[in-house]
Amino acid sequence: MSKQIRSNTVTTARAAVADKREAILRAAVKVFARKGFFNSKVADIAKEAGIADGTVYLYFKSKDEILHSVFDRAMEEFISEGKSEIADISEPDVKLQRIAQLHLERLSSDRDLAIVFQVELRGSTKFMEEFSGGGFAEYLDIIRQTIAEGQKKGIFREDLKPIVCAKILYGALDEMVTNWILSKKSYQLTPMADEVLKVFFNGTKK
Amino acid sequence: MSKQIRSNTVTTARAAVADKREAILRAAVKVFARKGFFNSKVADIAKEAGIADGTVYLYFKSKDEILHSVFDRAMEEFISEGKSEIADISEPDVKLQRIAQLHLERLSSDRDLAIVFQVELRGSTKFMEEFSGGGFAEYLDIIRQTIAEGQKKGIFREDLKPIVCAKILYGALDEMVTNWILSKKSYQLTPMADEVLKVFFNGTKK
Amino acid sequence: MSKQIRSNTVTTARAAVADKREAILRAAVKVFARKGFFNSKVADIAKEAGIADGTVYLYFKSKDEILHSVFDRAMEEFISEGKSEIADISEPDVKLQRIAQLHLERLSSDRDLAIVFQVELRGSTKFMEEFSGGGFAEYLDIIRQTIAEGQKKGIFREDLKPIVCAKILYGALDEMVTNWILSKKSYQLTPMADEVLKVFFNGTKK
Amino acid sequence: MSKQIRSNTVTTARAAVADKREAILRAAVKVFARKGFFNSKVADIAKEAGIADGTVYLYFKSKDEILHSVFDRAMEEFISEGKSEIADISEPDVKLQRIAQLHLERLSSDRDLAIVFQVELRGSTKFMEEFSGGGFAEYLDIIRQTIAEGQKKGIFREDLKPIVCAKILYGALDEMVTNWILSKKSYQLTPMADEVLKVFFNGTKK
DNA sequence: AATGAATGAGCATTCATTCAT
DNA sequence: TATGAATGAATGCTCATTCAT
């Protein structure tokens, strides 16, 4: 077997592995959203993914690891997309606007993922701590940095602590998502970003 | 037995029952905070309360009912205290300030309860929905009404939707609490109320 | 206190004790009949008897003992009534007829007791063995003796073993009772005695 | 994989499943016979069958279902064997004789099963009702039909109700089995069939 | 004697995980 | 890799029995 062929084979195999991982994660999001993490059985996820129970353990160490991976994968995508989207924007306030919009767009485009993020991921202090120390801290920091940047540029009031402002913005957006998920009425989530920013900017800009 | 004596006896008995219920609830908050609802055993709660496992079921129908009762009791107190505190305040903005301060004061004064509220109570869509339809909706509505009142009095901008502002304020405060709980550093939570309000009022007042 | 008075008091007290025992046994029969022995709670019996749970244990050692007492009391009555009824009858076949009639009369006059006898008392080998060694053996023996007596008198065929005939008669009657209890149709049980005897006598008489 | 091989594999798999079900049922009969249904733990059955506790639930929904299955399987065999045995017999009285013999033969050949049938299956009205509506009714009906057939052929007296005669015969046989089980003496059960029939035929034939 | 709150042993059932095929 | 049967630890809840009042 030539190196080339082997390489292709390996590549294909890797892709196949990645695909099945993805399939399991997608299935897990669906199941967790519907039943909650603790009430979801590994067997449910396997069935949803169309594989055998045992196969799940070829890709994940444990049920817990699946939840972690759901979070990691989504957060990674979330952050990298966010970063690339704001990379070309020079104005800090426009950056924040983009971040806020993306936040709501993304979660409203995948309701199951939103449910897992807003509800299931918060069901244990243990996870919350890991969550908080992981991607979430990075996400909050991007907001903080952008606000600090805006202060330097003279856009935002200097008497406000960037980290507090970041938490306020994040908290407000987070609450919009949670309310949207739990609401019995169906409405567009994304426009809420500008509603939040209207207040936030008014409260933080010079 | 005279009426007086019987009456006292009954009163005492009722107090004893209430006491044991309280003891179980307190124990449950402690245990839930430490291990999370799903990882807490009824036996843990019983041991913490210093009673036998079976005794728990003389006061509560199920483990689930304990969580519900924790929430109900706390929320009731929370709301009634809040209402009585703002009853004598005439200025809507001062009312909001008092609400915000109370929110953080109360939760920071009982860290375990705060953990249960911020983390455990959110671990299931089912509970979140009940939670959302229960005391929480009432709480959010008090904030909303106060803002609407402020708009009528010409204190707050009229182009903002009271419900959105209420969610922003609540979301921001909620995030402060969550961060405080998960933070490894020890700091005072209550002062964050004014930090949040500094931005919130600036962003919403005329 | 004079001896006479004390004696009366004691007698009254004894009667009261007996009354409460009776009340508990009656309650137990009702409850066992409705739910089955294993599914009946001591608390159910106490409630039915209108007393506190703990009081049951002042009269009976255990739930098991209640079942035993139900059987003992009923069997005792059953047998002593039977004996007295046949005492004045001289013809063995008429005696058997009276026994068979009494058997069905008595059980059909107290459906709950019949259910306990036909169903609940048979739910454990342990009990069955005790049952079998107790009053039941005596009952079967009365039938056997009567048949043997009939053989001596030349009424019954001598090639049949009395004990086998006794079991046949008892088994047939027992089956009538069981069918009657389980039947959804309502019919008179007592007349079945003669139907059974019609065959039995024809099969056993000379 | 060829169809043949697949077919064999499937067949083998099915056989394996059936085998384990059988093993559990056999174990259950043993355990129920020894301890009684309510005093038997699922763990006892599992241990007796040489499998893990959880495995029981791969084959049966509940402990209750095991008891039902014991009955269903035995009754089915019982009836089908009975039917096939009497199919070639033309004389109704010989048919009844064969039925009676089979009844006792079968139960005396598996003492544990006999105990479960005579004792455990009767321990609850609920079960008795299902039992009575199920295979048992069918069994009794076969006897009834055979007697009716015998009346038409002029073998049996026409003034007797077939259903009553059927109950008498069944009740008598049933009593023989119960006595045999509870007896401390060891004796042959099967010969009792003819003893019963001697009386029964004498009492019912013209 | 009577009460009924408290006890705690006991058990059916579930389900994450393993492993022989 | 994939399977899915088997495992067995884990736990919410029940209820017979006790005992302080």
mmCIF file of N, CA, C and O in Angstrom, chain B residues 9-71:
data_model
loop_
_atom_site.group_PDB
_atom_site.id
_atom_site.type_symbol
_atom_site.label_atom_id
_atom_site.label_comp_id
_atom_site.label_asym_id
_atom_site.label_seq_id
_atom_site.Cartn_x
_atom_site.Cartn_y
_atom_site.Cartn_z
ATOM 1 N N THR B 9 -51.606 22.874 73.187
ATOM 2 C CA THR B 9 -51.059 21.604 72.760
ATOM 3 C C THR B 9 -51.027 21.517 71.240
ATOM 4 O O THR B 9 -50.024 21.162 70.636
ATOM 5 N N VAL B 10 -52.149 21.870 70.646
ATOM 6 C CA VAL B 10 -52.228 21.840 69.190
ATOM 7 C C VAL B 10 -51.201 22.777 68.584
ATOM 8 O O VAL B 10 -50.477 22.432 67.655
ATOM 9 N N THR B 11 -51.130 23.958 69.155
ATOM 10 C CA THR B 11 -50.167 24.929 68.641
ATOM 11 C C THR B 11 -48.754 24.365 68.717
ATOM 12 O O THR B 11 -47.987 24.440 67.761
ATOM 13 N N THR B 12 -48.433 23.767 69.831
ATOM 14 C CA THR B 12 -47.108 23.208 70.010
ATOM 15 C C THR B 12 -46.849 22.099 69.001
ATOM 16 O O THR B 12 -45.787 22.034 68.386
ATOM 17 N N ALA B 13 -47.853 21.251 68.838
ATOM 18 C CA ALA B 13 -47.709 20.147 67.893
ATOM 19 C C ALA B 13 -47.447 20.691 66.496
ATOM 20 O O ALA B 13 -46.546 20.230 65.799
ATOM 21 N N ARG B 14 -48.228 21.685 66.134
ATOM 22 C CA ARG B 14 -48.046 22.281 64.811
ATOM 23 C C ARG B 14 -46.667 22.873 64.645
ATOM 24 O O ARG B 14 -46.035 22.754 63.619
ATOM 25 N N ALA B 15 -46.224 23.513 65.713
ATOM 26 C CA ALA B 15 -44.898 24.123 65.666
ATOM 27 C C ALA B 15 -43.837 23.047 65.504
ATOM 28 O O ALA B 15 -42.895 23.205 64.735
ATOM 29 N N ALA B 16 -44.042 21.939 66.198
ATOM 30 C CA ALA B 16 -43.080 20.839 66.109
ATOM 31 C C ALA B 16 -43.014 20.296 64.688
ATOM 32 O O ALA B 16 -41.943 20.062 64.146
ATOM 33 N N VAL B 17 -44.197 20.114 64.093
ATOM 34 C CA VAL B 17 -44.253 19.636 62.715
ATOM 35 C C VAL B 17 -43.548 20.616 61.787
ATOM 36 O O VAL B 17 -42.721 20.234 60.963
ATOM 37 N N ALA B 18 -43.884 21.891 61.966
ATOM 38 C CA ALA B 18 -43.262 22.915 61.123
ATOM 39 C C ALA B 18 -41.750 22.900 61.316
ATOM 40 O O ALA B 18 -40.987 22.997 60.348
ATOM 41 N N ASP B 19 -41.320 22.744 62.559
ATOM 42 C CA ASP B 19 -39.887 22.704 62.845
ATOM 43 C C ASP B 19 -39.195 21.581 62.107
ATOM 44 O O ASP B 19 -38.131 21.766 61.540
ATOM 45 N N LYS B 20 -39.797 20.416 62.140
ATOM 46 C CA LYS B 20 -39.134 19.293 61.492
ATOM 47 C C LYS B 20 -39.097 19.484 59.975
ATOM 48 O O LYS B 20 -38.101 19.190 59.328
ATOM 49 N N ARG B 21 -40.197 19.980 59.458
ATOM 50 C CA ARG B 21 -40.206 20.309 58.018
ATOM 51 C C ARG B 21 -39.061 21.258 57.695
ATOM 52 O O ARG B 21 -38.309 21.038 56.746
ATOM 53 N N GLU B 22 -38.963 22.300 58.510
ATOM 54 C CA GLU B 22 -37.897 23.286 58.309
ATOM 55 C C GLU B 22 -36.528 22.634 58.362
ATOM 56 O O GLU B 22 -35.655 22.906 57.540
ATOM 57 N N ALA B 23 -36.365 21.782 59.359
ATOM 58 C CA ALA B 23 -35.070 21.126 59.538
ATOM 59 C C ALA B 23 -34.716 20.313 58.298
ATOM 60 O O ALA B 23 -33.580 20.325 57.831
ATOM 61 N N ILE B 24 -35.725 19.621 57.766
ATOM 62 C CA ILE B 24 -35.472 18.818 56.566
ATOM 63 C C ILE B 24 -35.135 19.721 55.383
ATOM 64 O O ILE B 24 -34.209 19.456 54.624
ATOM 65 N N LEU B 25 -35.868 20.799 55.253
ATOM 66 C CA LEU B 25 -35.596 21.715 54.145
ATOM 67 C C LEU B 25 -34.197 22.316 54.251
ATOM 68 O O LEU B 25 -33.469 22.405 53.256
ATOM 69 N N ARG B 26 -33.851 22.704 55.463
ATOM 70 C CA ARG B 26 -32.504 23.268 55.652
ATOM 71 C C ARG B 26 -31.442 22.234 55.296
ATOM 72 O O ARG B 26 -30.465 22.530 54.605
ATOM 73 N N ALA B 27 -31.677 21.017 55.768
ATOM 74 C CA ALA B 27 -30.719 19.950 55.468
ATOM 75 C C ALA B 27 -30.638 19.718 53.957
ATOM 76 O O ALA B 27 -29.559 19.547 53.392
ATOM 77 N N ALA B 28 -31.788 19.750 53.328
ATOM 78 C CA ALA B 28 -31.834 19.505 51.881
ATOM 79 C C ALA B 28 -31.057 20.574 51.123
ATOM 80 O O ALA B 28 -30.289 20.269 50.208
ATOM 81 N N VAL B 29 -31.239 21.827 51.520
ATOM 82 C CA VAL B 29 -30.519 22.915 50.849
ATOM 83 C C VAL B 29 -29.020 22.670 50.948
ATOM 84 O O VAL B 29 -28.292 22.780 49.957
ATOM 85 N N LYS B 30 -28.601 22.310 52.143
ATOM 86 C CA LYS B 30 -27.176 22.060 52.372
ATOM 87 C C LYS B 30 -26.673 20.934 51.467
ATOM 88 O O LYS B 30 -25.637 21.041 50.814
ATOM 89 N N VAL B 31 -27.428 19.846 51.457
ATOM 90 C CA VAL B 31 -26.992 18.676 50.700
ATOM 91 C C VAL B 31 -27.062 18.942 49.194
ATOM 92 O O VAL B 31 -26.139 18.626 48.451
ATOM 93 N N PHE B 32 -28.159 19.521 48.751
ATOM 94 C CA PHE B 32 -28.301 19.822 47.320
ATOM 95 C C PHE B 32 -27.164 20.742 46.867
ATOM 96 O O PHE B 32 -26.620 20.588 45.772
ATOM 97 N N ALA B 33 -26.853 21.731 47.709
ATOM 98 C CA ALA B 33 -25.799 22.678 47.348
ATOM 99 C C ALA B 33 -24.460 21.973 47.196
ATOM 100 O O ALA B 33 -23.674 22.289 46.307
ATOM 101 N N ARG B 34 -24.261 20.987 48.062
ATOM 102 C CA ARG B 34 -22.964 20.321 48.060
ATOM 103 C C ARG B 34 -22.837 19.296 46.943
ATOM 104 O O ARG B 34 -21.810 19.187 46.286
ATOM 105 N N LYS B 35 -23.898 18.563 46.710
ATOM 106 C CA LYS B 35 -23.777 17.443 45.768
ATOM 107 C C LYS B 35 -24.602 17.585 44.502
ATOM 108 O O LYS B 35 -24.450 16.800 43.575
ATOM 109 N N GLY B 36 -25.515 18.519 44.507
ATOM 110 C CA GLY B 36 -26.426 18.601 43.379
ATOM 111 C C GLY B 36 -27.637 17.726 43.630
ATOM 112 O O GLY B 36 -27.535 16.707 44.317
ATOM 113 N N PHE B 37 -28.744 18.135 43.080
ATOM 114 C CA PHE B 37 -29.999 17.424 43.350
ATOM 115 C C PHE B 37 -29.941 15.946 42.964
ATOM 116 O O PHE B 37 -30.258 15.073 43.761
ATOM 117 N N PHE B 38 -29.504 15.680 41.775
ATOM 118 C CA PHE B 38 -29.524 14.297 41.298
ATOM 119 C C PHE B 38 -28.517 13.405 42.004
ATOM 120 O O PHE B 38 -28.709 12.210 42.097
ATOM 121 N N ASN B 39 -27.465 13.999 42.480
ATOM 122 C CA ASN B 39 -26.479 13.202 43.190
ATOM 123 C C ASN B 39 -26.725 13.133 44.691
ATOM 124 O O ASN B 39 -25.966 12.498 45.411
ATOM 125 N N SER B 40 -27.751 13.808 45.149
ATOM 126 C CA SER B 40 -28.071 13.755 46.572
ATOM 127 C C SER B 40 -28.991 12.574 46.847
ATOM 128 O O SER B 40 -29.954 12.364 46.127
ATOM 129 N N LYS B 41 -28.682 11.836 47.881
ATOM 130 C CA LYS B 41 -29.562 10.737 48.260
ATOM 131 C C LYS B 41 -30.503 11.218 49.365
ATOM 132 O O LYS B 41 -30.107 12.055 50.188
ATOM 133 N N VAL B 42 -31.666 10.698 49.381
ATOM 134 C CA VAL B 42 -32.597 11.035 50.451
ATOM 135 C C VAL B 42 -31.950 10.694 51.793
ATOM 136 O O VAL B 42 -32.122 11.411 52.780
ATOM 137 N N ALA B 43 -31.178 9.636 51.797
ATOM 138 C CA ALA B 43 -30.489 9.245 53.018
ATOM 139 C C ALA B 43 -29.525 10.339 53.476
ATOM 140 O O ALA B 43 -29.343 10.557 54.672
ATOM 141 N N ASP B 44 -28.907 11.017 52.529
ATOM 142 C CA ASP B 44 -28.004 12.119 52.891
ATOM 143 C C ASP B 44 -28.767 13.215 53.619
ATOM 144 O O ASP B 44 -28.306 13.753 54.627
ATOM 145 N N ILE B 45 -29.909 13.542 53.081
ATOM 146 C CA ILE B 45 -30.720 14.609 53.680
ATOM 147 C C ILE B 45 -31.154 14.201 55.079
ATOM 148 O O ILE B 45 -31.072 14.983 56.025
ATOM 149 N N ALA B 46 -31.602 12.970 55.199
ATOM 150 C CA ALA B 46 -32.054 12.485 56.500
ATOM 151 C C ALA B 46 -30.917 12.553 57.522
ATOM 152 O O ALA B 46 -31.091 13.034 58.633
ATOM 153 N N LYS B 47 -29.765 12.076 57.103
ATOM 154 C CA LYS B 47 -28.629 12.089 58.025
ATOM 155 C C LYS B 47 -28.284 13.522 58.428
ATOM 156 O O LYS B 47 -28.089 13.821 59.602
ATOM 157 N N GLU B 48 -28.248 14.396 57.461
ATOM 158 C CA GLU B 48 -27.943 15.801 57.738
ATOM 159 C C GLU B 48 -28.967 16.408 58.699
ATOM 160 O O GLU B 48 -28.645 17.235 59.543
ATOM 161 N N ALA B 49 -30.222 15.966 58.562
ATOM 162 C CA ALA B 49 -31.278 16.495 59.429
ATOM 163 C C ALA B 49 -31.333 15.744 60.760
ATOM 164 O O ALA B 49 -32.106 16.108 61.650
ATOM 165 N N GLY B 50 -30.547 14.706 60.851
ATOM 166 C CA GLY B 50 -30.509 13.951 62.100
ATOM 167 C C GLY B 50 -31.737 13.092 62.352
ATOM 168 O O GLY B 50 -32.135 12.854 63.484
ATOM 169 N N ILE B 51 -32.342 12.650 61.284
ATOM 170 C CA ILE B 51 -33.525 11.801 61.426
ATOM 171 C C ILE B 51 -33.360 10.539 60.596
ATOM 172 O O ILE B 51 -32.398 10.396 59.843
ATOM 173 N N ALA B 52 -34.328 9.633 60.715
ATOM 174 C CA ALA B 52 -34.259 8.397 59.930
ATOM 175 C C ALA B 52 -34.763 8.647 58.510
ATOM 176 O O ALA B 52 -35.552 9.569 58.271
ATOM 177 N N ASP B 53 -34.304 7.825 57.600
ATOM 178 C CA ASP B 53 -34.679 7.967 56.191
ATOM 179 C C ASP B 53 -36.192 8.077 56.024
ATOM 180 O O ASP B 53 -36.700 8.968 55.342
ATOM 181 N N GLY B 54 -36.885 7.158 56.640
ATOM 182 C CA GLY B 54 -38.328 7.100 56.466
ATOM 183 C C GLY B 54 -39.047 8.347 56.949
ATOM 184 O O GLY B 54 -40.109 8.700 56.440
ATOM 185 N N THR B 55 -38.483 8.987 57.927
ATOM 186 C CA THR B 55 -39.124 10.170 58.507
ATOM 187 C C THR B 55 -39.300 11.271 57.464
ATOM 188 O O THR B 55 -40.284 12.029 57.502
ATOM 189 N N VAL B 56 -38.365 11.346 56.545
ATOM 190 C CA VAL B 56 -38.477 12.352 55.483
ATOM 191 C C VAL B 56 -39.834 12.240 54.802
ATOM 192 O O VAL B 56 -40.479 13.249 54.496
ATOM 193 N N TYR B 57 -40.288 11.021 54.643
ATOM 194 C CA TYR B 57 -41.532 10.795 53.903
ATOM 195 C C TYR B 57 -42.781 11.055 54.728
ATOM 196 O O TYR B 57 -43.888 10.957 54.224
ATOM 197 N N LEU B 58 -42.590 11.363 56.003
ATOM 198 C CA LEU B 58 -43.738 11.799 56.802
ATOM 199 C C LEU B 58 -44.018 13.273 56.535
ATOM 200 O O LEU B 58 -45.097 13.774 56.810
ATOM 201 N N TYR B 59 -43.038 13.957 55.964
ATOM 202 C CA TYR B 59 -43.182 15.397 55.742
ATOM 203 C C TYR B 59 -43.198 15.775 54.269
ATOM 204 O O TYR B 59 -43.703 16.831 53.910
ATOM 205 N N PHE B 60 -42.647 14.903 53.451
ATOM 206 C CA PHE B 60 -42.627 15.177 52.015
ATOM 207 C C PHE B 60 -42.951 13.914 51.237
ATOM 208 O O PHE B 60 -42.534 12.835 51.628
ATOM 209 N N LYS B 61 -43.674 14.098 50.160
ATOM 210 C CA LYS B 61 -44.099 12.945 49.359
ATOM 211 C C LYS B 61 -42.939 12.300 48.629
ATOM 212 O O LYS B 61 -42.928 11.099 48.403
ATOM 213 N N SER B 62 -42.008 13.088 48.191
ATOM 214 C CA SER B 62 -40.920 12.555 47.374
ATOM 215 C C SER B 62 -39.740 13.510 47.407
ATOM 216 O O SER B 62 -39.849 14.640 47.884
ATOM 217 N N LYS B 63 -38.645 13.020 46.906
ATOM 218 C CA LYS B 63 -37.446 13.843 46.814
ATOM 219 C C LYS B 63 -37.748 15.089 45.976
ATOM 220 O O LYS B 63 -37.312 16.193 46.304
ATOM 221 N N ASP B 64 -38.473 14.910 44.921
ATOM 222 C CA ASP B 64 -38.853 16.036 44.068
ATOM 223 C C ASP B 64 -39.603 17.101 44.854
ATOM 224 O O ASP B 64 -39.361 18.297 44.681
ATOM 225 N N GLU B 65 -40.515 16.637 45.688
ATOM 226 C CA GLU B 65 -41.312 17.601 46.438
ATOM 227 C C GLU B 65 -40.448 18.420 47.374
ATOM 228 O O GLU B 65 -40.780 19.566 47.685
ATOM 229 N N ILE B 66 -39.371 17.848 47.818
ATOM 230 C CA ILE B 66 -38.469 18.602 48.700
ATOM 231 C C ILE B 66 -37.882 19.783 47.926
ATOM 232 O O ILE B 66 -37.884 20.914 48.406
ATOM 233 N N LEU B 67 -37.410 19.494 46.716
ATOM 234 C CA LEU B 67 -36.837 20.577 45.902
ATOM 235 C C LEU B 67 -37.872 21.669 45.660
ATOM 236 O O LEU B 67 -37.602 22.859 45.805
ATOM 237 N N HIS B 68 -39.066 21.229 45.321
ATOM 238 C CA HIS B 68 -40.143 22.198 45.087
ATOM 239 C C HIS B 68 -40.395 23.048 46.331
ATOM 240 O O HIS B 68 -40.549 24.257 46.239
ATOM 241 N N SER B 69 -40.415 22.376 47.476
ATOM 242 C CA SER B 69 -40.704 23.102 48.708
ATOM 243 C C SER B 69 -39.600 24.093 49.040
ATOM 244 O O SER B 69 -39.866 25.188 49.526
ATOM 245 N N VAL B 70 -38.368 23.682 48.766
ATOM 246 C CA VAL B 70 -37.247 24.599 48.994
ATOM 247 C C VAL B 70 -37.492 25.871 48.191
ATOM 248 O O VAL B 70 -37.404 26.991 48.705
ATOM 249 N N PHE B 71 -37.834 25.661 46.952
ATOM 250 C CA PHE B 71 -38.071 26.802 46.080
ATOM 251 C C PHE B 71 -39.274 27.625 46.543
ATOM 252 O O PHE B 71 -39.194 28.854 46.681
#
